[in-house]
């Protein structure tokens, strides 16, 4: 679907829009500041007027150990007759912690010269992934319809100097590759930041060479998303959640020719750490991007079935904790593996079942088979009718990365996600060369024709629920890799040549 078609499909009835705008005008919001864009309305007013409109009071919240303040409120109110028509108002209860936070990077460490010279069973470089997944060299040219997007949040900046040095060592046939940077919501491009940029550097250093001859854009998005306190993040005024809403609004405003074909995201948090209204709003926007031909990839997380495994709804119930956005049924969640012969599920690979989003029809048969195999194990600890994830997997351990002039080794589904992004980008290249549209939303295809292009991972398991003091102690908490779908690796890892053949012969993707 094109941009205008999506907007028209989602727009509320004029009567509903008119009621919201009439309320704004009754509160003396200047007509010139009210902007209606499909099912979103934006406006600008002074804080004092916002307090009157929302029946609340805003305060300056000072974050401990930071030189910043945030003007926010802990709650707000709108007229009762408008409740059914307003999903959320932002920013109101959204807080930001300006300290850099780790995404899904797992234990980065400096590497030795021996490790740099070691084989693929010890360290991973792009050539290891090309050999393992059968990624052939291609002769494609950069194409605007196949732009590769890489998300940058939490003050992670992709460094050009590190990127160029990495290519000289490990992607010598791609030394002319580059990426542009787009700022969203005040996001920066700080090439001399004193903080590490391991995540951003990992993302560009693996996705771009594996994609091969692609227009790449790093979307640097500033700010923080809202947070619901939980045992691992008890302070409601401190958030390390990503500002997905701001990025999504920007991307959806772009004309079709400027949208990325693939969007790689190596970030996420516990599903319960975000307000339900925010979860539903952002997941709906991910669906809109998918409808416009964007393949959206997210790491499945690095906590196995959950981190603290304690619910934050006041019950303190022991429960496996799914991650978001991986749990959104309109994104493709990427789990993790390690080892070459055989390839196994890595213990930190995140997976499970959403507590918010129901299981979509496209994965119903695959997930039901796993649940039958699981039987009564873990009853009461997960939502058996929720969206299951991940959707596929790739290598996720011992990646060599260049950061701030040093060679380091990292792991996590932060590593597997850009690998899959590069592969999907190549599949798009093959389809576009045949005059076919890009892949777009991947999951219905992956769970049908595409699954024969994956290597089923049947060894290994994930672990969780015992990572920090205060966590719920669930003995042997884990998901096992099995034949068919499982919440560790799904059906497995990519077979590039088979996937290209399947995608190129399918006119209905």
Tab-separated table of C-alpha atoms in Angstrom:
chain	number	residue	atom	x	y	z
A	1	UNK	CA	0.000	0.000	0.000
A	2	UNK	CA	1.120	3.552	-0.651
A	3	UNK	CA	1.285	6.234	2.034
A	4	UNK	CA	-1.984	7.938	1.143
A	5	UNK	CA	-3.817	4.606	0.952
A	6	UNK	CA	-2.675	3.675	4.469
A	7	UNK	CA	-3.684	7.076	5.824
A	8	UNK	CA	-7.106	6.872	4.240
A	9	UNK	CA	-7.644	3.338	5.553
A	10	UNK	CA	-6.777	4.318	9.142
A	11	UNK	CA	-8.426	7.717	9.328
A	12	UNK	CA	-11.296	7.901	11.827
A	13	UNK	CA	-14.662	9.182	10.715
A	14	UNK	CA	-14.827	12.962	10.242
A	15	UNK	CA	-17.305	13.101	13.132
A	16	UNK	CA	-14.707	11.721	15.572
A	17	UNK	CA	-11.940	14.012	14.332
A	18	UNK	CA	-14.309	16.964	14.528
A	19	UNK	CA	-15.169	16.142	18.159
A	20	UNK	CA	-11.511	16.040	19.199
A	21	UNK	CA	-10.715	19.260	17.355
A	22	UNK	CA	-13.816	20.926	18.816
A	23	UNK	CA	-12.565	20.063	22.313
A	24	UNK	CA	-9.154	21.530	21.509
A	25	UNK	CA	-10.747	24.721	20.177
A	26	UNK	CA	-12.969	24.956	23.289
A	27	UNK	CA	-9.757	24.931	25.315
A	28	UNK	CA	-8.468	27.858	23.209
A	29	UNK	CA	-5.866	25.854	21.314
A	30	UNK	CA	-4.967	28.020	18.296
A	31	UNK	CA	-6.325	26.574	15.077
A	32	UNK	CA	-2.985	27.273	13.413
A	33	UNK	CA	-1.211	24.845	15.773
A	34	UNK	CA	-3.645	21.933	15.276
A	35	UNK	CA	-2.462	19.431	12.672
A	36	UNK	CA	-4.537	16.406	11.672
A	37	UNK	CA	-2.588	13.530	10.101
A	38	UNK	CA	-4.766	10.467	9.574
A	39	UNK	CA	-5.503	9.148	13.090
A	40	UNK	CA	-3.015	11.433	14.896
A	41	UNK	CA	-3.567	15.029	15.986
A	42	UNK	CA	-0.694	17.250	17.091
A	43	UNK	CA	-0.879	20.690	18.699
A	44	UNK	CA	1.297	23.099	20.670
A	45	UNK	CA	0.266	24.957	23.832
A	46	UNK	CA	2.040	26.485	26.852
A	47	UNK	CA	2.450	24.254	29.915
A	48	UNK	CA	-0.067	26.283	31.904
A	49	UNK	CA	-2.692	25.717	29.233
A	50	UNK	CA	-1.885	21.995	29.017
A	51	UNK	CA	-2.391	21.743	32.785
A	52	UNK	CA	-5.825	23.297	32.482
A	53	UNK	CA	-6.827	21.135	29.529
A	54	UNK	CA	-5.658	17.862	31.068
A	55	UNK	CA	-6.723	18.631	34.656
A	56	UNK	CA	-3.232	17.987	35.949
A	57	UNK	CA	-0.034	19.663	37.081
A	58	UNK	CA	3.351	19.416	35.420
A	59	UNK	CA	6.587	19.409	37.422
A	60	UNK	CA	10.305	19.654	36.805
A	61	UNK	CA	11.677	16.178	37.498
A	62	UNK	CA	15.417	16.141	38.142
A	63	UNK	CA	17.154	12.878	37.379
A	64	UNK	CA	19.650	11.728	39.976
A	65	UNK	CA	23.282	12.004	38.859
A	66	UNK	CA	22.223	13.851	35.699
A	67	UNK	CA	22.440	17.516	34.740
A	68	UNK	CA	19.017	17.474	33.133
A	69	UNK	CA	15.381	17.967	34.044
A	70	UNK	CA	12.184	16.795	32.401
A	71	UNK	CA	8.829	18.590	32.578
A	72	UNK	CA	6.271	15.827	33.025
A	73	UNK	CA	3.136	14.774	34.910
A	74	UNK	CA	2.185	11.504	36.574
A	75	UNK	CA	-1.355	11.454	35.162
A	76	UNK	CA	-3.960	13.402	33.198
A	77	UNK	CA	-7.672	13.543	32.422
A	78	UNK	CA	-9.787	14.276	29.353
A	79	UNK	CA	-13.589	14.598	28.999
A	80	UNK	CA	-15.305	11.244	29.531
A	81	UNK	CA	-17.113	11.316	26.185
A	82	UNK	CA	-13.727	11.486	24.437
A	83	UNK	CA	-12.249	8.455	26.232
A	84	UNK	CA	-13.236	5.936	23.510
A	85	UNK	CA	-11.567	8.055	20.841
A	86	UNK	CA	-8.200	8.948	22.457
A	87	UNK	CA	-5.606	6.201	22.684
A	88	UNK	CA	-2.838	8.218	24.334
A	89	UNK	CA	-1.423	11.731	24.687
A	90	UNK	CA	2.333	12.246	24.447
A	91	UNK	CA	4.442	13.634	25.980
A	92	UNK	CA	2.780	13.611	29.386
A	93	UNK	CA	3.907	10.733	31.582
A	94	UNK	CA	6.983	9.991	29.458
A	95	UNK	CA	10.329	10.386	31.243
A	96	UNK	CA	13.851	10.307	29.925
A	97	UNK	CA	17.143	9.238	31.415
A	98	UNK	CA	19.925	10.847	29.429
A	99	UNK	CA	22.576	8.368	30.561
A	100	UNK	CA	23.534	6.012	27.712
A	101	UNK	CA	22.040	2.549	28.141
A	102	UNK	CA	23.000	-0.839	26.753
A	103	UNK	CA	20.687	-2.381	24.191
A	104	UNK	CA	20.807	-6.100	23.368
A	105	UNK	CA	24.625	-6.258	23.463
A	106	UNK	CA	25.836	-9.131	25.634
A	107	UNK	CA	29.176	-8.801	27.464
A	108	UNK	CA	31.451	-6.816	25.102
A	109	UNK	CA	35.133	-7.448	25.737
A	110	UNK	CA	38.472	-6.584	24.173
A	111	UNK	CA	39.831	-9.340	21.938
A	112	UNK	CA	43.349	-10.716	21.704
A	113	UNK	CA	45.432	-11.024	18.552
A	114	UNK	CA	44.901	-14.784	18.730
A	115	UNK	CA	41.134	-14.311	18.658
A	116	UNK	CA	41.391	-11.948	15.701
A	117	UNK	CA	43.258	-14.629	13.767
A	118	UNK	CA	41.045	-17.516	14.896
A	119	UNK	CA	38.561	-19.416	12.772
A	120	UNK	CA	34.784	-19.162	12.663
A	121	UNK	CA	34.373	-21.642	15.510
A	122	UNK	CA	35.977	-19.036	17.819
A	123	UNK	CA	35.098	-15.642	16.343
A	124	UNK	CA	32.552	-14.408	13.801
A	125	UNK	CA	33.315	-12.037	10.923
A	126	UNK	CA	31.242	-11.382	7.768
A	127	UNK	CA	32.964	-14.126	5.751
A	128	UNK	CA	31.943	-16.697	8.385
A	129	UNK	CA	28.319	-15.699	7.922
A	130	UNK	CA	28.571	-15.761	4.132
A	131	UNK	CA	29.928	-19.307	4.230
A	132	UNK	CA	27.520	-20.569	6.896
A	133	UNK	CA	24.367	-19.185	5.284
A	134	UNK	CA	25.427	-19.535	1.632
A	135	UNK	CA	25.402	-15.812	0.885
A	136	UNK	CA	26.699	-15.418	-2.677
A	137	UNK	CA	28.361	-12.350	-4.109
A	138	UNK	CA	26.017	-10.361	-6.317
A	139	UNK	CA	26.352	-7.694	-8.982
A	140	UNK	CA	23.435	-5.521	-7.927
A	141	UNK	CA	23.593	-1.741	-7.896
A	142	UNK	CA	22.264	0.591	-5.180
A	143	UNK	CA	18.537	1.002	-5.683
A	144	UNK	CA	16.240	3.504	-3.950
A	145	UNK	CA	13.525	0.854	-3.661
A	146	UNK	CA	15.862	-1.249	-1.520
A	147	UNK	CA	17.132	1.183	1.094
A	148	UNK	CA	18.505	-0.430	4.272
A	149	UNK	CA	17.509	1.362	7.471
A	150	UNK	CA	19.371	0.934	10.766
A	151	UNK	CA	17.796	2.309	13.942
A	152	UNK	CA	19.932	4.171	16.462
A	153	UNK	CA	18.557	4.949	19.933
A	154	UNK	CA	19.905	5.789	23.402
A	155	UNK	CA	22.782	7.991	22.199
A	156	UNK	CA	24.404	5.244	20.143
A	157	UNK	CA	26.225	6.775	17.159
A	158	UNK	CA	27.622	4.823	14.215
A	159	UNK	CA	31.208	5.992	13.667
A	160	UNK	CA	32.424	6.340	10.087
A	161	UNK	CA	36.092	5.874	11.051
A	162	UNK	CA	35.369	2.568	12.796
A	163	UNK	CA	33.165	1.468	9.891
A	164	UNK	CA	35.857	2.189	7.309
A	165	UNK	CA	38.516	0.364	9.345
A	166	UNK	CA	36.264	-2.655	9.785
A	167	UNK	CA	35.675	-2.838	6.028
A	168	UNK	CA	39.417	-2.667	5.328
A	169	UNK	CA	39.979	-5.701	7.554
A	170	UNK	CA	36.878	-7.850	7.094
A	171	UNK	CA	34.962	-6.679	4.022
A	172	UNK	CA	37.655	-5.653	1.570
A	173	UNK	CA	35.381	-5.990	-1.445
A	174	UNK	CA	33.036	-3.417	0.115
A	175	UNK	CA	35.442	-0.638	1.097
A	176	UNK	CA	33.430	1.843	-0.978
A	177	UNK	CA	30.316	1.206	1.147
A	178	UNK	CA	28.946	4.049	3.243
A	179	UNK	CA	25.886	5.154	5.165
A	180	UNK	CA	24.041	8.421	5.640
A	181	UNK	CA	22.675	9.678	8.963
A	182	UNK	CA	19.175	11.080	9.485
A	183	UNK	CA	18.284	12.884	12.722
A	184	UNK	CA	14.851	12.230	14.264
A	185	UNK	CA	13.505	13.976	17.360
A	186	UNK	CA	16.806	15.733	18.028
A	187	UNK	CA	18.963	12.650	17.497
A	188	UNK	CA	22.615	13.493	16.927
A	189	UNK	CA	25.543	12.250	14.863
A	190	UNK	CA	28.347	12.585	17.396
A	191	UNK	CA	31.409	11.085	15.731
A	192	UNK	CA	33.553	11.930	18.770
A	193	UNK	CA	31.280	10.798	21.600
A	194	UNK	CA	33.123	9.720	24.750
A	195	UNK	CA	30.573	6.943	25.310
A	196	UNK	CA	30.841	3.590	23.605
A	197	UNK	CA	28.899	3.057	20.396
A	198	UNK	CA	29.255	-0.701	20.259
A	199	UNK	CA	25.628	-1.264	19.308
A	200	UNK	CA	25.530	1.248	16.482
A	201	UNK	CA	28.896	0.121	15.121
A	202	UNK	CA	27.908	-3.549	15.236
A	203	UNK	CA	24.710	-2.795	13.349
A	204	UNK	CA	26.324	-0.950	10.439
A	205	UNK	CA	29.465	-3.115	10.281
A	206	UNK	CA	27.486	-6.311	9.684
A	207	UNK	CA	24.237	-5.316	7.996
A	208	UNK	CA	25.767	-3.172	5.232
A	209	UNK	CA	28.518	-5.536	3.969
A	210	UNK	CA	26.114	-8.490	4.062
A	211	UNK	CA	23.439	-6.501	2.205
A	212	UNK	CA	25.948	-5.688	-0.572
A	213	UNK	CA	25.643	-2.569	-2.732
A	214	UNK	CA	22.798	-1.004	-0.823
A	215	UNK	CA	21.776	2.530	0.088
A	216	UNK	CA	22.042	2.550	3.886
A	217	UNK	CA	20.622	5.083	6.339
A	218	UNK	CA	21.296	5.264	10.077
A	219	UNK	CA	18.267	6.803	11.823
A	220	UNK	CA	19.538	8.547	14.961
A	221	UNK	CA	16.481	9.090	17.164
A	222	UNK	CA	16.660	11.185	20.321
A	223	UNK	CA	14.604	10.970	23.489
A	224	UNK	CA	13.111	8.175	25.583
A	225	UNK	CA	9.878	6.223	25.598
A	226	UNK	CA	7.461	5.946	28.541
A	227	UNK	CA	8.105	3.454	31.342
A	228	UNK	CA	6.058	1.425	33.825
A	229	UNK	CA	8.214	0.633	36.897
A	230	UNK	CA	9.327	-2.958	37.467
A	231	UNK	CA	11.859	-4.711	39.668
A	232	UNK	CA	14.743	-4.054	37.272
A	233	UNK	CA	13.755	-0.386	36.722
A	234	UNK	CA	11.844	0.721	39.840
A	235	UNK	CA	12.030	4.515	39.326
A	236	UNK	CA	9.149	5.797	37.140
A	237	UNK	CA	11.105	8.965	36.337
A	238	UNK	CA	14.034	7.094	34.790
A	239	UNK	CA	13.553	5.417	31.447
A	240	UNK	CA	15.953	3.593	29.174
A	241	UNK	CA	13.110	2.699	26.808
A	242	UNK	CA	13.459	3.671	23.184
A	243	UNK	CA	11.355	6.449	21.581
A	244	UNK	CA	9.679	4.243	19.002
A	245	UNK	CA	6.681	6.543	18.621
A	246	UNK	CA	8.800	9.473	17.446
A	247	UNK	CA	10.699	7.334	14.944
A	248	UNK	CA	7.547	5.714	13.612
A	249	UNK	CA	5.772	9.017	13.064
A	250	UNK	CA	8.783	10.293	11.135
A	251	UNK	CA	9.076	7.209	8.937
A	252	UNK	CA	5.366	7.056	8.176
A	253	UNK	CA	5.437	10.698	7.098
A	254	UNK	CA	8.008	9.926	4.391
A	255	UNK	CA	6.985	9.536	0.756
A	256	UNK	CA	7.130	5.954	-0.478
A	257	UNK	CA	10.373	6.472	-2.364
A	258	UNK	CA	12.205	7.520	0.828
A	259	UNK	CA	11.074	4.650	3.051
A	260	UNK	CA	13.592	1.917	3.896
A	261	UNK	CA	12.800	-1.535	2.525
A	262	UNK	CA	14.358	-3.150	5.605
A	263	UNK	CA	14.575	-1.636	9.097
A	264	UNK	CA	17.032	-3.281	11.507
A	265	UNK	CA	16.433	-2.710	15.239
A	266	UNK	CA	18.662	-4.163	17.947
A	267	UNK	CA	16.740	-2.717	20.875
A	268	UNK	CA	13.903	-3.629	23.194
A	269	UNK	CA	12.642	-3.939	26.747
A	270	UNK	CA	10.236	-5.993	28.820
A	271	UNK	CA	6.728	-5.800	27.422
A	272	UNK	CA	5.367	-4.966	30.884
A	273	UNK	CA	7.662	-1.933	31.191
A	274	UNK	CA	5.550	-0.011	28.660
A	275	UNK	CA	1.965	1.248	29.100
A	276	UNK	CA	-0.607	-0.858	27.193
A	277	UNK	CA	-1.776	2.203	25.249
A	278	UNK	CA	1.788	2.781	24.041
A	279	UNK	CA	2.227	-0.891	23.130
A	280	UNK	CA	-0.938	-0.902	21.044
A	281	UNK	CA	-0.215	2.442	19.401
A	282	UNK	CA	3.333	1.581	18.350
A	283	UNK	CA	2.481	-1.968	17.255
A	284	UNK	CA	-0.251	-0.514	15.041
A	285	UNK	CA	2.304	1.848	13.510
A	286	UNK	CA	4.695	-1.053	12.859
A	287	UNK	CA	1.805	-2.695	11.003
A	288	UNK	CA	1.418	0.431	8.882
A	289	UNK	CA	5.086	0.338	7.934
A	290	UNK	CA	4.755	-3.320	6.993
A	291	UNK	CA	1.738	-2.518	4.822
A	292	UNK	CA	3.891	0.018	2.995
A	293	UNK	CA	6.521	-2.595	2.134
A	294	UNK	CA	8.981	-2.311	5.038
A	295	UNK	CA	10.452	-5.484	6.575
A	296	UNK	CA	10.847	-4.626	10.274
A	297	UNK	CA	13.357	-6.712	12.241
A	298	UNK	CA	13.866	-6.657	16.014
A	299	UNK	CA	16.194	-8.608	18.261
A	300	UNK	CA	14.283	-11.074	20.427
A	301	UNK	CA	16.224	-10.070	23.547
A	302	UNK	CA	19.005	-11.530	25.659
A	303	UNK	CA	17.138	-12.851	28.697
A	304	UNK	CA	15.773	-16.181	27.497
A	305	UNK	CA	12.221	-16.610	28.850
A	306	UNK	CA	12.585	-13.479	30.990
A	307	UNK	CA	14.852	-11.391	33.179
A	308	UNK	CA	13.397	-10.765	36.636
A	309	UNK	CA	10.300	-12.926	35.973
A	310	UNK	CA	8.279	-10.828	38.436
A	311	UNK	CA	5.108	-9.035	37.301
A	312	UNK	CA	4.873	-5.295	37.948
A	313	UNK	CA	1.082	-5.104	38.358
A	314	UNK	CA	1.229	-5.170	42.154
A	315	UNK	CA	0.799	-8.934	42.469
A	316	UNK	CA	4.547	-9.724	42.284
A	317	UNK	CA	3.461	-12.913	40.551
A	318	UNK	CA	6.199	-15.120	39.134
A	319	UNK	CA	5.825	-15.030	35.358
A	320	UNK	CA	8.006	-15.346	32.277
A	321	UNK	CA	8.447	-11.846	30.821
A	322	UNK	CA	8.161	-11.375	27.049
A	323	UNK	CA	10.034	-8.563	25.343
A	324	UNK	CA	8.792	-5.752	23.137
A	325	UNK	CA	8.754	-4.862	20.229
A	326	UNK	CA	9.642	-8.505	19.477
A	327	UNK	CA	6.216	-9.501	20.827
A	328	UNK	CA	4.370	-7.290	18.326
A	329	UNK	CA	2.900	-9.598	15.643
A	330	UNK	CA	3.755	-7.102	12.889
A	331	UNK	CA	7.533	-7.243	13.324
A	332	UNK	CA	9.939	-10.102	12.637
A	333	UNK	CA	11.784	-11.126	15.807
A	334	UNK	CA	15.295	-12.546	15.444
A	335	UNK	CA	16.674	-15.039	17.961
A	336	UNK	CA	20.250	-16.209	18.439
A	337	UNK	CA	22.462	-19.237	17.772
A	338	UNK	CA	26.135	-20.125	18.150
A	339	UNK	CA	28.510	-22.767	16.833
A	340	UNK	CA	29.135	-23.849	13.274
A	341	UNK	CA	28.884	-27.618	13.102
A	342	UNK	CA	26.379	-28.043	14.599
A	343	UNK	CA	24.630	-24.710	15.059
A	344	UNK	CA	22.841	-24.506	18.422
A	345	UNK	CA	20.449	-22.195	20.241
A	346	UNK	CA	22.417	-19.735	22.369
A	347	UNK	CA	21.391	-19.664	26.026
A	348	UNK	CA	20.464	-15.968	26.125
A	349	UNK	CA	18.219	-16.024	23.037
A	350	UNK	CA	15.015	-14.232	24.026
A	351	UNK	CA	11.645	-15.752	23.286
A	352	UNK	CA	8.226	-16.535	24.612
A	353	UNK	CA	4.615	-15.464	24.332
A	354	UNK	CA	3.103	-11.993	24.472
A	355	UNK	CA	0.868	-11.043	27.388
A	356	UNK	CA	-0.784	-8.313	25.274
A	357	UNK	CA	-0.993	-9.434	21.640
A	358	UNK	CA	-2.934	-12.590	20.685
A	359	UNK	CA	-1.352	-15.239	18.512
A	360	UNK	CA	-1.809	-14.279	14.834
A	361	UNK	CA	-3.313	-16.748	12.421
A	362	UNK	CA	-0.151	-16.984	10.325
A	363	UNK	CA	1.693	-18.793	13.146
A	364	UNK	CA	-1.212	-20.690	14.661
A	365	UNK	CA	-0.347	-24.123	13.303
A	366	UNK	CA	3.388	-23.863	14.035
A	367	UNK	CA	2.956	-22.664	17.620
A	368	UNK	CA	0.202	-25.155	18.461
A	369	UNK	CA	2.584	-27.950	17.543
A	370	UNK	CA	5.147	-26.682	20.025
A	371	UNK	CA	2.567	-26.230	22.778
A	372	UNK	CA	1.459	-29.832	22.309
A	373	UNK	CA	5.084	-30.912	22.664
A	374	UNK	CA	5.511	-28.712	25.758
A	375	UNK	CA	2.526	-30.175	27.571
A	376	UNK	CA	1.998	-28.921	31.128
A	377	UNK	CA	5.562	-27.703	31.616
A	378	UNK	CA	5.617	-24.058	32.709
A	379	UNK	CA	1.833	-23.906	33.084
A	380	UNK	CA	0.864	-20.603	34.688
A	381	UNK	CA	4.136	-18.917	33.720
A	382	UNK	CA	3.244	-17.863	30.169
A	383	UNK	CA	0.291	-16.909	27.971
A	384	UNK	CA	-0.388	-19.913	25.750
A	385	UNK	CA	-2.637	-17.904	23.395
A	386	UNK	CA	-0.216	-15.000	22.976
A	387	UNK	CA	1.903	-14.115	19.949
A	388	UNK	CA	4.938	-16.408	19.999
A	389	UNK	CA	8.437	-15.286	19.071
A	390	UNK	CA	11.138	-15.301	17.693
A	391	UNK	CA	10.380	-15.845	14.016
A	392	UNK	CA	13.842	-16.920	12.837
A	393	UNK	CA	17.427	-16.818	14.104
A	394	UNK	CA	21.063	-16.305	13.197
A	395	UNK	CA	24.504	-16.344	14.781
A	396	UNK	CA	24.616	-14.148	17.893
A	397	UNK	CA	27.914	-14.749	19.717
A	398	UNK	CA	31.591	-13.775	19.423
A	399	UNK	CA	31.239	-11.069	16.745
A	400	UNK	CA	34.354	-8.985	16.057
A	401	UNK	CA	33.488	-5.261	16.039
A	402	UNK	CA	35.543	-2.087	15.711
A	403	UNK	CA	34.589	0.519	18.338
A	404	UNK	CA	36.460	3.710	19.176
A	405	UNK	CA	39.602	2.422	17.489
A	406	UNK	CA	39.650	-0.936	19.299
A	407	UNK	CA	38.716	-4.476	18.328
A	408	UNK	CA	36.183	-6.053	20.668
A	409	UNK	CA	34.067	-9.206	20.783
A	410	UNK	CA	30.322	-8.909	21.392
A	411	UNK	CA	27.241	-11.065	21.315
A	412	UNK	CA	23.482	-10.839	21.633
A	413	UNK	CA	20.477	-10.730	19.380
A	414	UNK	CA	21.879	-7.292	18.571
A	415	UNK	CA	24.279	-9.280	16.411
A	416	UNK	CA	21.835	-11.683	14.785
A	417	UNK	CA	19.387	-8.933	13.790
A	418	UNK	CA	21.661	-6.963	11.403
A	419	UNK	CA	22.776	-10.274	9.885
A	420	UNK	CA	19.200	-11.134	8.939
A	421	UNK	CA	18.633	-7.533	7.802
A	422	UNK	CA	21.492	-7.869	5.329
A	423	UNK	CA	20.115	-11.162	4.017
A	424	UNK	CA	16.585	-9.777	3.552
A	425	UNK	CA	18.057	-6.798	1.726
A	426	UNK	CA	19.767	-9.171	-0.723
A	427	UNK	CA	16.513	-11.050	-1.262
A	428	UNK	CA	14.860	-7.729	-2.083
A	429	UNK	CA	17.596	-7.006	-4.614
A	430	UNK	CA	16.843	-10.255	-6.426
A	431	UNK	CA	13.104	-9.555	-6.512
A	432	UNK	CA	13.516	-5.968	-7.677
A	433	UNK	CA	15.834	-7.128	-10.477
A	434	UNK	CA	12.946	-9.323	-11.675
A	435	UNK	CA	10.499	-6.433	-11.558
A	436	UNK	CA	8.800	-7.684	-8.386
A	437	UNK	CA	8.006	-5.658	-5.256
A	438	UNK	CA	10.145	-5.906	-2.144
A	439	UNK	CA	9.285	-8.425	0.560
A	440	UNK	CA	7.572	-6.109	3.055
A	441	UNK	CA	6.024	-7.764	6.109
A	442	UNK	CA	7.844	-11.097	6.279
A	443	UNK	CA	6.031	-13.254	8.811
A	444	UNK	CA	3.114	-14.713	6.797
A	445	UNK	CA	5.612	-15.783	4.129
A	446	UNK	CA	8.146	-17.156	6.649
A	447	UNK	CA	5.490	-19.326	8.271
A	448	UNK	CA	4.377	-20.735	4.901
A	449	UNK	CA	6.564	-20.940	1.783
A	450	UNK	CA	9.626	-19.410	3.415
A	451	UNK	CA	10.122	-21.975	6.159
A	452	UNK	CA	11.692	-24.461	3.741
A	453	UNK	CA	14.505	-21.931	3.346
A	454	UNK	CA	15.530	-22.224	6.999
A	455	UNK	CA	17.739	-24.735	8.814
A	456	UNK	CA	15.832	-26.143	11.776
A	457	UNK	CA	17.837	-25.736	14.987
A	458	UNK	CA	17.117	-28.639	17.345
A	459	UNK	CA	19.979	-28.366	19.847
A	460	UNK	CA	20.374	-26.077	22.844
A	461	UNK	CA	18.022	-24.062	25.018
A	462	UNK	CA	17.545	-20.611	26.506
A	463	UNK	CA	17.805	-19.783	30.213
A	464	UNK	CA	16.431	-16.962	32.347
A	465	UNK	CA	14.762	-15.760	35.547
A	466	UNK	CA	17.917	-15.940	37.680
A	467	UNK	CA	20.110	-13.125	36.421
A	468	UNK	CA	19.935	-10.543	39.236
A	469	UNK	CA	19.309	-10.340	43.004
A	470	UNK	CA	15.568	-10.176	43.662
A	471	UNK	CA	14.649	-12.142	40.549
A	472	UNK	CA	12.052	-14.871	40.855
A	473	UNK	CA	13.841	-18.191	41.112
A	474	UNK	CA	12.255	-20.513	38.570
A	475	UNK	CA	14.298	-23.683	38.650
A	476	UNK	CA	15.712	-24.503	35.206
A	477	UNK	CA	13.617	-21.762	33.576
A	478	UNK	CA	14.164	-22.277	29.870
A	479	UNK	CA	12.762	-22.910	26.435
A	480	UNK	CA	14.201	-25.845	24.478
A	481	UNK	CA	15.062	-25.864	20.791
A	482	UNK	CA	13.000	-28.585	19.122
A	483	UNK	CA	12.001	-29.803	15.692
A	484	UNK	CA	9.769	-27.178	14.125
A	485	UNK	CA	8.841	-23.907	15.808
A	486	UNK	CA	10.137	-23.128	19.297
A	487	UNK	CA	10.461	-19.895	21.335
A	488	UNK	CA	14.270	-19.941	21.086
A	489	UNK	CA	15.133	-20.050	17.380
A	490	UNK	CA	11.753	-20.531	15.637
A	491	UNK	CA	12.322	-22.902	12.700
A	492	UNK	CA	15.954	-21.875	12.409
A	493	UNK	CA	18.570	-19.984	10.474
A	494	UNK	CA	18.617	-18.731	6.862
A	495	UNK	CA	19.619	-20.726	3.801
A	496	UNK	CA	20.202	-17.760	1.521
A	497	UNK	CA	20.150	-19.511	-1.853
A	498	UNK	CA	16.914	-21.330	-1.043
A	499	UNK	CA	15.260	-18.197	0.325
A	500	UNK	CA	16.183	-16.226	-2.801
A	501	UNK	CA	14.811	-18.974	-5.030
A	502	UNK	CA	11.572	-19.177	-3.061
A	503	UNK	CA	11.094	-15.405	-2.915
A	504	UNK	CA	11.935	-14.919	-6.585
A	505	UNK	CA	9.383	-17.504	-7.706
A	506	UNK	CA	6.595	-16.225	-5.448
A	507	UNK	CA	4.408	-13.527	-7.001
A	508	UNK	CA	2.186	-13.204	-3.934
A	509	UNK	CA	4.652	-11.909	-1.331
